[in-house]
GROMACS .gro file of C-alpha atoms in nm:
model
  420
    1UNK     CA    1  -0.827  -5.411  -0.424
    2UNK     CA    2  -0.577  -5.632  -0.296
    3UNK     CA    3  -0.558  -5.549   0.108
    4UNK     CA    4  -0.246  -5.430   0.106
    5UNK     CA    5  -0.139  -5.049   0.186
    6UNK     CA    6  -0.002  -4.863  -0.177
    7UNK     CA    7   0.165  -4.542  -0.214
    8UNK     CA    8  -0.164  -4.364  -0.243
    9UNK     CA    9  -0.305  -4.543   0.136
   10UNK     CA   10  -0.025  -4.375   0.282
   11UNK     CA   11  -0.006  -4.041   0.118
   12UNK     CA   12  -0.412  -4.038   0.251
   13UNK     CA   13  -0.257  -4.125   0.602
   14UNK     CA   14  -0.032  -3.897   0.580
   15UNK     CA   15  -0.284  -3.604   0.504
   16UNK     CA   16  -0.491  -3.732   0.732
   17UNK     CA   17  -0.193  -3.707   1.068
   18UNK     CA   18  -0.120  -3.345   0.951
   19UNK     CA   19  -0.504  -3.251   0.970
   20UNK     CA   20  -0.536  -3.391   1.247
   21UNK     CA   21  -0.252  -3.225   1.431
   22UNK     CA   22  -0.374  -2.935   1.304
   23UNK     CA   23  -0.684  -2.984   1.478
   24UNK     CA   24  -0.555  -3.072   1.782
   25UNK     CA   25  -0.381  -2.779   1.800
   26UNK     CA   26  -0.595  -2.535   1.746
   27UNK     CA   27  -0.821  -2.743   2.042
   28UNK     CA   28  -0.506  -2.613   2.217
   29UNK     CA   29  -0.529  -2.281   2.137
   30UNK     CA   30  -0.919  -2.253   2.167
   31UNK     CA   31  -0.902  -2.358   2.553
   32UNK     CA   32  -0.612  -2.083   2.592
   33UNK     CA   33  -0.798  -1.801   2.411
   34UNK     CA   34  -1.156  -1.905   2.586
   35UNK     CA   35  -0.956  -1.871   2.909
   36UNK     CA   36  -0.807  -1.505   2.783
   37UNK     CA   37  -1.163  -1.421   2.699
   38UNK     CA   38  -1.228  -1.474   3.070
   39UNK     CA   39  -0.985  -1.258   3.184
   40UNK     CA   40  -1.070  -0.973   2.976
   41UNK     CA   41  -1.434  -0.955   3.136
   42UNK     CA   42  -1.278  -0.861   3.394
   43UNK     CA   43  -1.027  -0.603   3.276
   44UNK     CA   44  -1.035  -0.273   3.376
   45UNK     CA   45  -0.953  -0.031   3.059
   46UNK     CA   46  -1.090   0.274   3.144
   47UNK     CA   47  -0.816   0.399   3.426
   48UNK     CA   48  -0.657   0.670   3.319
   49UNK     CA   49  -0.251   0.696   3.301
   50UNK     CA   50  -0.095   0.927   3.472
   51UNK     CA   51   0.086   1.084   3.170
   52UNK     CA   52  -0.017   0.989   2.838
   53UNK     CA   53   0.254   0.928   2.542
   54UNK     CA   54   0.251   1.152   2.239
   55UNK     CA   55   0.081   0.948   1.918
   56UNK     CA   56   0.128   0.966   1.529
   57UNK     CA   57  -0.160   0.739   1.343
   58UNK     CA   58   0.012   0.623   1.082
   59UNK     CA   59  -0.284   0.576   0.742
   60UNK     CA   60  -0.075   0.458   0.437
   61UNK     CA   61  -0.338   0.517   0.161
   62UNK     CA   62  -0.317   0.443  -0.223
   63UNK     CA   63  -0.616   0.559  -0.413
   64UNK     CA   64  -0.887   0.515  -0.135
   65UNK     CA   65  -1.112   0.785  -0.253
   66UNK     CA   66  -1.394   0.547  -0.187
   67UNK     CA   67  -1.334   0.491   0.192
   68UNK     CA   68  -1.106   0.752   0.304
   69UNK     CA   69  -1.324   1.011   0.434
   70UNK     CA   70  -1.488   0.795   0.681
   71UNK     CA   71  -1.150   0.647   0.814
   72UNK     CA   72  -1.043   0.994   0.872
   73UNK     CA   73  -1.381   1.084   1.045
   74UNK     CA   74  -1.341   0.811   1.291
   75UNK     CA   75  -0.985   0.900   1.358
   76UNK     CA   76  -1.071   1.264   1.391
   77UNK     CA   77  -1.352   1.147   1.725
   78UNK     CA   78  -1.101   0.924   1.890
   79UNK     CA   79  -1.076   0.965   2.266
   80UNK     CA   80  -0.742   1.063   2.304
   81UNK     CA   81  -0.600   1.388   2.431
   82UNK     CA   82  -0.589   1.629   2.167
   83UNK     CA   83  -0.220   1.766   2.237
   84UNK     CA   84  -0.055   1.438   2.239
   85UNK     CA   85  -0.236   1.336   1.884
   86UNK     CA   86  -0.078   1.363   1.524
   87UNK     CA   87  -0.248   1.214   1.236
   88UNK     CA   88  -0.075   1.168   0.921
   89UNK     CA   89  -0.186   1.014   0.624
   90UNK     CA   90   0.050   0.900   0.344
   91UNK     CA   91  -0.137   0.976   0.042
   92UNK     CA   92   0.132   0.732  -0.167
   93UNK     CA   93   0.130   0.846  -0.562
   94UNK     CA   94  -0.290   0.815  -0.568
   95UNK     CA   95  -0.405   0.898  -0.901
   96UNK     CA   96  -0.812   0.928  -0.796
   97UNK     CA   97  -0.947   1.182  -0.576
   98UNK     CA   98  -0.781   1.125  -0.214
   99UNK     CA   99  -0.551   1.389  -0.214
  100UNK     CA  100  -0.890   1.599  -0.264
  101UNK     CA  101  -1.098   1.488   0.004
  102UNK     CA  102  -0.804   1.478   0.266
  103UNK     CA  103  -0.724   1.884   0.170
  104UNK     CA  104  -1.095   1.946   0.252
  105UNK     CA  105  -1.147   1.704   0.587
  106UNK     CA  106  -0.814   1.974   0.720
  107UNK     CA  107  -0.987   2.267   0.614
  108UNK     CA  108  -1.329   2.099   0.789
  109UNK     CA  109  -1.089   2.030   1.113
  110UNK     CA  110  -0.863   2.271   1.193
  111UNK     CA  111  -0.809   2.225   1.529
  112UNK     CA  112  -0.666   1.864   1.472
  113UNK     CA  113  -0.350   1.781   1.410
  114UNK     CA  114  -0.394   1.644   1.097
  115UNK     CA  115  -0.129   1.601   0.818
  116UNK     CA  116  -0.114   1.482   0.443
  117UNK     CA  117   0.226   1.348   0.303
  118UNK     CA  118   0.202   1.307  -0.070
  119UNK     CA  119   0.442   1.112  -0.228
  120UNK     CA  120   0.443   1.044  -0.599
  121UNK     CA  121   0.595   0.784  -0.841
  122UNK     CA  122   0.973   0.849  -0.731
  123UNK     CA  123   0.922   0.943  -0.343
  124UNK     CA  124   0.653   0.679  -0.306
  125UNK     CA  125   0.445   0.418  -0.471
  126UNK     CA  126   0.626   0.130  -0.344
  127UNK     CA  127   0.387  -0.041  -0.152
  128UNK     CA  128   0.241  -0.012   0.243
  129UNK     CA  129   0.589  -0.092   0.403
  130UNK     CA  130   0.724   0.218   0.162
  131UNK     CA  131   0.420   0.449   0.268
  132UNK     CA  132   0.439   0.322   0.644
  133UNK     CA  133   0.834   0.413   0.652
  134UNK     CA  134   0.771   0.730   0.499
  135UNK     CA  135   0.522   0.872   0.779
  136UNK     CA  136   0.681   0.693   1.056
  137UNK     CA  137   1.020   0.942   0.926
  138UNK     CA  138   0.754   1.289   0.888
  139UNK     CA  139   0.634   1.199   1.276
  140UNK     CA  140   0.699   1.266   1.607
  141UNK     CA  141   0.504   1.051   1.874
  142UNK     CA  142   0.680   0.869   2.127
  143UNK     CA  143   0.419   0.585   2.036
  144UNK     CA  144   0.314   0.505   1.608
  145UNK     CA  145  -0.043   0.383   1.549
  146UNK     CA  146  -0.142   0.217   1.239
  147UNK     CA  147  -0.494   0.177   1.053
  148UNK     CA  148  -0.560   0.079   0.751
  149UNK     CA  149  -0.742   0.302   0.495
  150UNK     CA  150  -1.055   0.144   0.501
  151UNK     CA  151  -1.070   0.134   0.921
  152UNK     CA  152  -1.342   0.333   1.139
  153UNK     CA  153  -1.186   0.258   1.510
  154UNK     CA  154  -1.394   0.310   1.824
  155UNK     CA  155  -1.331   0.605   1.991
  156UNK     CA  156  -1.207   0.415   2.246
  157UNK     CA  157  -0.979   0.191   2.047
  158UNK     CA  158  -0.651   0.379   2.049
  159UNK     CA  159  -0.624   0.493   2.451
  160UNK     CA  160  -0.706   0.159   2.539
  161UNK     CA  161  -0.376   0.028   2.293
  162UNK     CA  162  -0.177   0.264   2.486
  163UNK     CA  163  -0.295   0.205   2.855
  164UNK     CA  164  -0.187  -0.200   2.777
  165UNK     CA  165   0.119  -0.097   2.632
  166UNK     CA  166   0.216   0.168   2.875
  167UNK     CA  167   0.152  -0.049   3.175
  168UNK     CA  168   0.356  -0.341   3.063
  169UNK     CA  169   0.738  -0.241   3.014
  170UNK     CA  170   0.797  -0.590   2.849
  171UNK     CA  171   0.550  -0.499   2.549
  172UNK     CA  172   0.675  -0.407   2.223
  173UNK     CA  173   0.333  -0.396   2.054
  174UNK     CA  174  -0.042  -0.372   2.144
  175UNK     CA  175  -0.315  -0.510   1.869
  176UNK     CA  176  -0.663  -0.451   1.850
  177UNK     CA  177  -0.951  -0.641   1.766
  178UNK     CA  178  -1.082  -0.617   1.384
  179UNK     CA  179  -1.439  -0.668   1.290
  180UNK     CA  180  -1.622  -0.698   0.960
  181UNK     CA  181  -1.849  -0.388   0.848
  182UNK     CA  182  -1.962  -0.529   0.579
  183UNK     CA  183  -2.077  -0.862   0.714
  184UNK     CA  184  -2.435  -0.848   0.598
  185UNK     CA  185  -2.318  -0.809   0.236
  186UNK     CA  186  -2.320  -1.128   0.070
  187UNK     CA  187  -2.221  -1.573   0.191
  188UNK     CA  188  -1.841  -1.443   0.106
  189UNK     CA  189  -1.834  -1.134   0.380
  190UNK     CA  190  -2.018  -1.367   0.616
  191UNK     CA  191  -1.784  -1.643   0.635
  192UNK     CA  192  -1.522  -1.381   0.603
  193UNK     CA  193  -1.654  -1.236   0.974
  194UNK     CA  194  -1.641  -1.582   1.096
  195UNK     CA  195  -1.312  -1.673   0.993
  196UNK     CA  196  -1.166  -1.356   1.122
  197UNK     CA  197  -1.288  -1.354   1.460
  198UNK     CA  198  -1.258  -1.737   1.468
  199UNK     CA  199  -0.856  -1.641   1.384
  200UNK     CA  200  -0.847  -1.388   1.635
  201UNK     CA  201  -1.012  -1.589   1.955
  202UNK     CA  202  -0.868  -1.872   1.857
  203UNK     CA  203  -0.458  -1.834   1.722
  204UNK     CA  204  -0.432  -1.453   1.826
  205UNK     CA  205  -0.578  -1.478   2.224
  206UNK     CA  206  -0.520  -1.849   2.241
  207UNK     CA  207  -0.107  -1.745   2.112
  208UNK     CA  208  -0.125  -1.472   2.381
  209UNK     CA  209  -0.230  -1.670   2.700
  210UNK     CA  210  -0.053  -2.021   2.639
  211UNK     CA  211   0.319  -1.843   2.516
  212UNK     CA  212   0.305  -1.475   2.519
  213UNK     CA  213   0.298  -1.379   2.193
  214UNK     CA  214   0.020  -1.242   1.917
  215UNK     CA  215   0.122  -1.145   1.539
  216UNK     CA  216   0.071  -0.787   1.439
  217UNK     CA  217  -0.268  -0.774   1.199
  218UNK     CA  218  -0.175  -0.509   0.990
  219UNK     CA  219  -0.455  -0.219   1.143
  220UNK     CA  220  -0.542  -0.134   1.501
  221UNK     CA  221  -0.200  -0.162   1.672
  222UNK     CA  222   0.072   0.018   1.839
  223UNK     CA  223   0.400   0.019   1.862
  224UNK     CA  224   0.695   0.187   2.060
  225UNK     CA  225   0.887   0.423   1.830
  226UNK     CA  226   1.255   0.337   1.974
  227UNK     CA  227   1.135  -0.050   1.833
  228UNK     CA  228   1.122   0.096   1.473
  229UNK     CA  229   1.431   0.326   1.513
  230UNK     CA  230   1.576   0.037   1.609
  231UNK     CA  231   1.484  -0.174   1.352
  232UNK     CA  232   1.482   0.076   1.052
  233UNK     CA  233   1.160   0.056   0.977
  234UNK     CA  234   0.950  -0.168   0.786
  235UNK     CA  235   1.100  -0.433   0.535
  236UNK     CA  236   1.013  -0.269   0.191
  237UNK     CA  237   1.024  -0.592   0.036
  238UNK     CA  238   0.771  -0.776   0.288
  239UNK     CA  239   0.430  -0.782   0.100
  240UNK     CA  240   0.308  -0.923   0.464
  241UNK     CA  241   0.499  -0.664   0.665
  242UNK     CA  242   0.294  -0.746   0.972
  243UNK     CA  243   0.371  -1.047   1.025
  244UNK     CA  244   0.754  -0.982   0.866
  245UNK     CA  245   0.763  -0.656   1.168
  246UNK     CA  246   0.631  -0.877   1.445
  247UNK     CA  247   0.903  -1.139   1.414
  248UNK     CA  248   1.147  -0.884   1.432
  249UNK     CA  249   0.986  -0.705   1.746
  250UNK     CA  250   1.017  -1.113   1.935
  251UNK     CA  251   1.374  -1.126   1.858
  252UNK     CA  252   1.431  -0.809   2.022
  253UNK     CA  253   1.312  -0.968   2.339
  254UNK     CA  254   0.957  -0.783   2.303
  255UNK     CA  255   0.599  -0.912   2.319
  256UNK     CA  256   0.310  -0.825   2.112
  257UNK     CA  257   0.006  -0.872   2.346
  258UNK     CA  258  -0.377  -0.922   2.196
  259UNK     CA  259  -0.630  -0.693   2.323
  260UNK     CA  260  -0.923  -0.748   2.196
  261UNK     CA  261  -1.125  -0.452   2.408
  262UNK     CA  262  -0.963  -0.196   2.143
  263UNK     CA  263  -1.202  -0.260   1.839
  264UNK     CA  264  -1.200  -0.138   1.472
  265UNK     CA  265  -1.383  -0.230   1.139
  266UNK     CA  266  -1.245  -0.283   0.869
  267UNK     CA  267  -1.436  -0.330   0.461
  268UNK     CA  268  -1.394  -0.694   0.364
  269UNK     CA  269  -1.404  -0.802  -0.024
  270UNK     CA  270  -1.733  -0.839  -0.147
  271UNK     CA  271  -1.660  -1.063  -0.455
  272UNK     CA  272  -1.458  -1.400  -0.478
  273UNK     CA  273  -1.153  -1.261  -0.739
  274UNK     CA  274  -1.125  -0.973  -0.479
  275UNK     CA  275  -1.076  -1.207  -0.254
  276UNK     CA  276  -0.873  -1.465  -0.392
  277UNK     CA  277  -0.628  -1.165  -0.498
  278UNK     CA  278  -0.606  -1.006  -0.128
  279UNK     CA  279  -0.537  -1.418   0.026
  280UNK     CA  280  -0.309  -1.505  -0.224
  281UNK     CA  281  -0.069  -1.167  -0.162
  282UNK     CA  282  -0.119  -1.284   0.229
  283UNK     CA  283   0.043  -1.657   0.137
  284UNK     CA  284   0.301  -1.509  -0.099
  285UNK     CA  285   0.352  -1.263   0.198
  286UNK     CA  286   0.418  -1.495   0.471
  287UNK     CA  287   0.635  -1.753   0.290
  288UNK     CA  288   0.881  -1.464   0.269
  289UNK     CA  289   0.866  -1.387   0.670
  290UNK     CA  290   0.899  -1.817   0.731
  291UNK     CA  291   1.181  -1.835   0.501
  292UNK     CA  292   1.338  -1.565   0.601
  293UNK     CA  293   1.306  -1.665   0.981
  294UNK     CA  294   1.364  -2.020   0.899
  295UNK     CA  295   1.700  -2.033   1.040
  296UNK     CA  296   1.557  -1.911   1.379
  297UNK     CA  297   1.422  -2.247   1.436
  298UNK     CA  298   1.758  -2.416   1.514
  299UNK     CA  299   1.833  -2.090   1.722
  300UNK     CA  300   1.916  -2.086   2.061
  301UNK     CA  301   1.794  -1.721   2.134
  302UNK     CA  302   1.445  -1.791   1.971
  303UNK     CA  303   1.325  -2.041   2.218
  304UNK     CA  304   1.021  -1.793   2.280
  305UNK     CA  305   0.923  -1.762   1.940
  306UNK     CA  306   1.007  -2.126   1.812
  307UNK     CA  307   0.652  -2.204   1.847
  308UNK     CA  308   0.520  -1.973   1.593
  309UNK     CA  309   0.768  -2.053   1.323
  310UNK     CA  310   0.678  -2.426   1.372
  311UNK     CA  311   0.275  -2.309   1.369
  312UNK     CA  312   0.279  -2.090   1.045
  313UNK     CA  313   0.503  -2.318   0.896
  314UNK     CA  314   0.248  -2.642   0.980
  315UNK     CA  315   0.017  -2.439   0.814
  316UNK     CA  316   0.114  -2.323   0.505
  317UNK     CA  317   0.349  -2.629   0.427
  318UNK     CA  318   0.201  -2.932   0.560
  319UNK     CA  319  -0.165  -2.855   0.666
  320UNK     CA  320  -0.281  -2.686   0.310
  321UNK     CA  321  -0.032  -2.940   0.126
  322UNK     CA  322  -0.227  -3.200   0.298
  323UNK     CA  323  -0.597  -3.041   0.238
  324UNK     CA  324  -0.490  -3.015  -0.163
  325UNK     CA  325  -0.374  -3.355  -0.166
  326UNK     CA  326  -0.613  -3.538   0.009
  327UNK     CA  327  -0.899  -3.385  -0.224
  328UNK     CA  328  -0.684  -3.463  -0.471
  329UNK     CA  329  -0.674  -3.854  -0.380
  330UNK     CA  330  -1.079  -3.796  -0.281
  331UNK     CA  331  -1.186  -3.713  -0.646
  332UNK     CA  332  -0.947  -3.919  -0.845
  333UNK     CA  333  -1.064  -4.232  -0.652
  334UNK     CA  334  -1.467  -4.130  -0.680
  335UNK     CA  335  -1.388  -4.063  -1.095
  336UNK     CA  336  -1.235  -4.465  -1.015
  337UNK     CA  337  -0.902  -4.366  -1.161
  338UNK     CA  338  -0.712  -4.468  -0.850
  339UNK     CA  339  -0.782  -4.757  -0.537
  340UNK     CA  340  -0.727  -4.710  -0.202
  341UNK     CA  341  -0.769  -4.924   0.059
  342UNK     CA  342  -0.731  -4.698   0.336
  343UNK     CA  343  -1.098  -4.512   0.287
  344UNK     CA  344  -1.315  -4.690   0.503
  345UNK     CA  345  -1.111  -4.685   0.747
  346UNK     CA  346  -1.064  -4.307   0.737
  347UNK     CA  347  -1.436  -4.182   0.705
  348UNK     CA  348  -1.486  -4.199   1.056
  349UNK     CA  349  -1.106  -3.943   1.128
  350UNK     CA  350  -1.275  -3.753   0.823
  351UNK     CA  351  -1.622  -3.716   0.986
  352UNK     CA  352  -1.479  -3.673   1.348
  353UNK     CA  353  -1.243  -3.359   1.225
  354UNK     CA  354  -1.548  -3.239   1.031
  355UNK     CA  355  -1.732  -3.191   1.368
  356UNK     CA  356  -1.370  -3.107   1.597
  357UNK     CA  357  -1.382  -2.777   1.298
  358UNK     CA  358  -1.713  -2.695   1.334
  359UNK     CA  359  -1.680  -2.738   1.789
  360UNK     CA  360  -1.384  -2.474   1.756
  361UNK     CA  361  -1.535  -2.227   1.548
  362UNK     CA  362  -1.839  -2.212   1.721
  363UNK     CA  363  -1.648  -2.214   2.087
  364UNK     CA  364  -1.469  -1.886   1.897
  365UNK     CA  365  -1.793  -1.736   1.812
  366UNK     CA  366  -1.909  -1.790   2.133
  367UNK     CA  367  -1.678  -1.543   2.294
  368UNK     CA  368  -1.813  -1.275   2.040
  369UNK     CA  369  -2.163  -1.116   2.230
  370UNK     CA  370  -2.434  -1.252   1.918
  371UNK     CA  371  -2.217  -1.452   1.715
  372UNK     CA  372  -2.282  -1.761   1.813
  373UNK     CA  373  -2.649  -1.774   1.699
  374UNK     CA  374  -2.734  -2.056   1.504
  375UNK     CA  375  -2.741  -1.916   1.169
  376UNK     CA  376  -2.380  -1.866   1.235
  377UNK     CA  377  -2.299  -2.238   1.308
  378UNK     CA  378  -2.508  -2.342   1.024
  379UNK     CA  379  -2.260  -2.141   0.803
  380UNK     CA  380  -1.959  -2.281   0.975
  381UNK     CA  381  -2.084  -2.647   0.860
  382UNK     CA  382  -2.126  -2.496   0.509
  383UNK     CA  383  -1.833  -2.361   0.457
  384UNK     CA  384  -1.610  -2.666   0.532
  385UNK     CA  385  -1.706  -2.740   0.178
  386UNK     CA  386  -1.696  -2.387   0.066
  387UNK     CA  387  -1.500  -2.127   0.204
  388UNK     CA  388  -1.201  -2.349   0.316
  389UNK     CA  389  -1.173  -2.496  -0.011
  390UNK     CA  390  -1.124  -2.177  -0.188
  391UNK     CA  391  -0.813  -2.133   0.030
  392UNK     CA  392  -0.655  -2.440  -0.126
  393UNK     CA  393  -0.673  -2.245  -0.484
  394UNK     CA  394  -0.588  -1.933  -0.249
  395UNK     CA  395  -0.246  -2.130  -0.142
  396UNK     CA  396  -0.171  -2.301  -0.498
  397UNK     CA  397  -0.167  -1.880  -0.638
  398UNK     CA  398   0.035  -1.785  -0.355
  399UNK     CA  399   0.283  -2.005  -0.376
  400UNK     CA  400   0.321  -2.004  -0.758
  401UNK     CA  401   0.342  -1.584  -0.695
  402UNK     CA  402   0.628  -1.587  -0.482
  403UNK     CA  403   0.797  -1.833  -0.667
  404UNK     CA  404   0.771  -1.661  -0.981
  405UNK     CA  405   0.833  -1.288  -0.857
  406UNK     CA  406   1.162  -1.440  -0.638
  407UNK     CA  407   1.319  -1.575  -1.006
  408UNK     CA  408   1.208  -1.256  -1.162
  409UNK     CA  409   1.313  -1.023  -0.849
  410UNK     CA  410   0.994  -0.799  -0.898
  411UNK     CA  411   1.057  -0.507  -0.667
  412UNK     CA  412   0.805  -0.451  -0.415
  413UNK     CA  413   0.437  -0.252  -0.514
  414UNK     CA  414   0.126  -0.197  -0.445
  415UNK     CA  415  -0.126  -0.447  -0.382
  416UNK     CA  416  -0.414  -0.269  -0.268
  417UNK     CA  417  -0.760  -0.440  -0.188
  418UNK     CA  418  -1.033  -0.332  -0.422
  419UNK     CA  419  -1.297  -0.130  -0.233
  420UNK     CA  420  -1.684  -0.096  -0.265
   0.00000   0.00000   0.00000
């Protein structure tokens, strides 16, 4: 080693400023959701509305034999007037036994409003924004709610989606809070719950308090139904068409609002290729929204949402670019196949964003009532070199995907989680 800084020193700086502005802020963020999570124990969501807006539950379902039933059973007990509730489940060209056990749940319950739209290979089968566009067109509440196949809602999930929204003439959208069911399962559905609600406390109530905004999950939300006429539905060709929808619902002038009292839990994957399959369709997903929204950026009449372009995009192009890279750099130098000079130097910003990681996660669990035990935090520290990694490989996929399917214009499909 000579002393002197070489290309590789500052590609390792380099990694090492985008981390770190990474970190810094989601510190941001943390402090604004912690202070949301204030605010909601003191929100009243129990006071009833003077009128209450007619609802179709949207369930776009694609061979779900395995979890469908209960979904539907938890739909079927939700606390929310009877007359002013549709349910409609898309069963979208399933080849497996859901069409079965939906026929049977309406003859068990017929005094709800419960309706199956099967579509087959023509009228359907063209993935969950095809499904979602084909209820929201068979429906006929004021107000659409969507939940994934695999969901079991509290009862009190949906009314208190529709209080927030109906109180709050500026809202577009209302979102839930999803939890893991399967948590106990396995390391993998652990550090699954922990990233979730980490995500949720952190970029989803943090997003919500410091600028007004909140990106649609996919499951336990609502939305106004003059938003989607207005919009024409969902964008068939988003694979991620709730983040894709939410962007959409900003530049109408709209805000999506977090509300985490309104819980629902959802099956996680169980194994790592189950996994890695349903993360890479995410990243593949939501390159299409940023690039597609890019534009917005240099936009005068996206000021609001300017923020979140700049986020998602410091996170899927320069944060996991630099994560990759820097490991890169890490093992080639230990294998001595490169120098750098810059390493020393750097332990200490490596070991003090270590502990800044594992501070924020656990701040996130703490707002979660028995999270924050320390088993949890022990797994938090573990999966640093773990979990996180995994979404390097999970980004590398993702981006190859969307790469390859936008040369070989692959029309839009299916890409349905395995269950267990």
């Amino acid at each position: 080693m000579n002393g002197q800084l070489g290309v590789v020193d500052y590609l390792f700086l380099y990694c090492m400023i985008c981390i770190w502005v990474m970190l810094l802020i989601n510190i941001v963020l943390t402090i604004g959701g912690y202070i949301y999570y204030l605010k909601t124990l003191r929100m009243r969501v129990d006071e009833p509305l003077q009128s209450y807006p007619s609802v179709s539950v949207l369930i776009p379902a694609h061979n779900e034999e395995r979890v469908i039933g209960q979904t539907v059973s938890a739909l079927i007990q939700l606390d929310y007037p009877r007359d002013r509730l549709e349910i409609i489940v898309v069963n979208d060209n399933s080849s497996d036994r859901t069409g079965e056990i939906l026929a049977q749940l309406q003859a068990d319950h017929p005094e709800v409003n419960l309706r199956v739209l099967t579509t087959d290979a023509v009228t359907g089968g063209k993935g969950k924004s095809g499904a979602l566009n084909n209820g929201y067109l068979a429906s006929a509440g004021e107000v659409l709610a969507v939940y994934d196949a695999d969901n079991t809602p509290e009862r009190s999930a949906l009314k208190i989606l529709v209080h927030a929204l109906e109180r709050d003439k500026r809202l577009g959208a209302v979102i839930g809070k999803f939890r893991t069911r399967n948590v106990s399962k396995n390391w993998l559905t652990r550090f699954i719950n922990i990233e979730t609600l980490g995500f949720q406390w952190m970029v989803q109530a943090g997003r919500w308090q410091l600028f007004g905004l909140s990106t649609i999950p996919g499951t336990n939300f609502v939305v106004r139904r003059s938003i989607i006429e207005e919009m024409g539905g969902w964008d068939t060709r988003a694979i991620a068409e709730d983040t894709e929808i939410s962007f959409r619902i900003y530049r109408l002038g709209y805000r999506i609002q977090y509300m985490p009292l309104s819980v629902t839990w959802e099956q996680e994957p169980e194994t790592v290729p189950v996994w890695i399959k349903q993360r890479s369709r995410w990243v593949k997903g939501n390159i299409y929204v940023l690039l597609k929204n890019l534009g917005l950026l240099f936009s005068r009449d996206s000021r609001r949402i300017r923020f979140d372009l700049l986020y998602f995009c410091t996170v899927y192009f320069l944060f996991l670019s630099s994560a990759l890279l820097s490991d890169i750099i890490f093992i080639l130098g230990m294998m001595g196949l490169i120098e750098y000079n810059v390493a020393g130097n750097t332990v200490l910003l490596w070991f003090m964003a270590y502990l800044v990681f594992i501070l924020e996660m656990a701040i996130a669990l703490s707002m979660e009532k028995g999270q924050s035990r320390p088993r949890n935090i022990g797994l938090i520290a573990v999966m640093y070199f773990t979990y996180c990694q995994l979404w390097l490989v999970v980004a590398v996929i993702g981006f190859y995907q969307y790469v390859r399917d936008a040369v070989l214009r692959k029309e839009a499909r299916w890409y349905k989680t395995e269950r267990f």
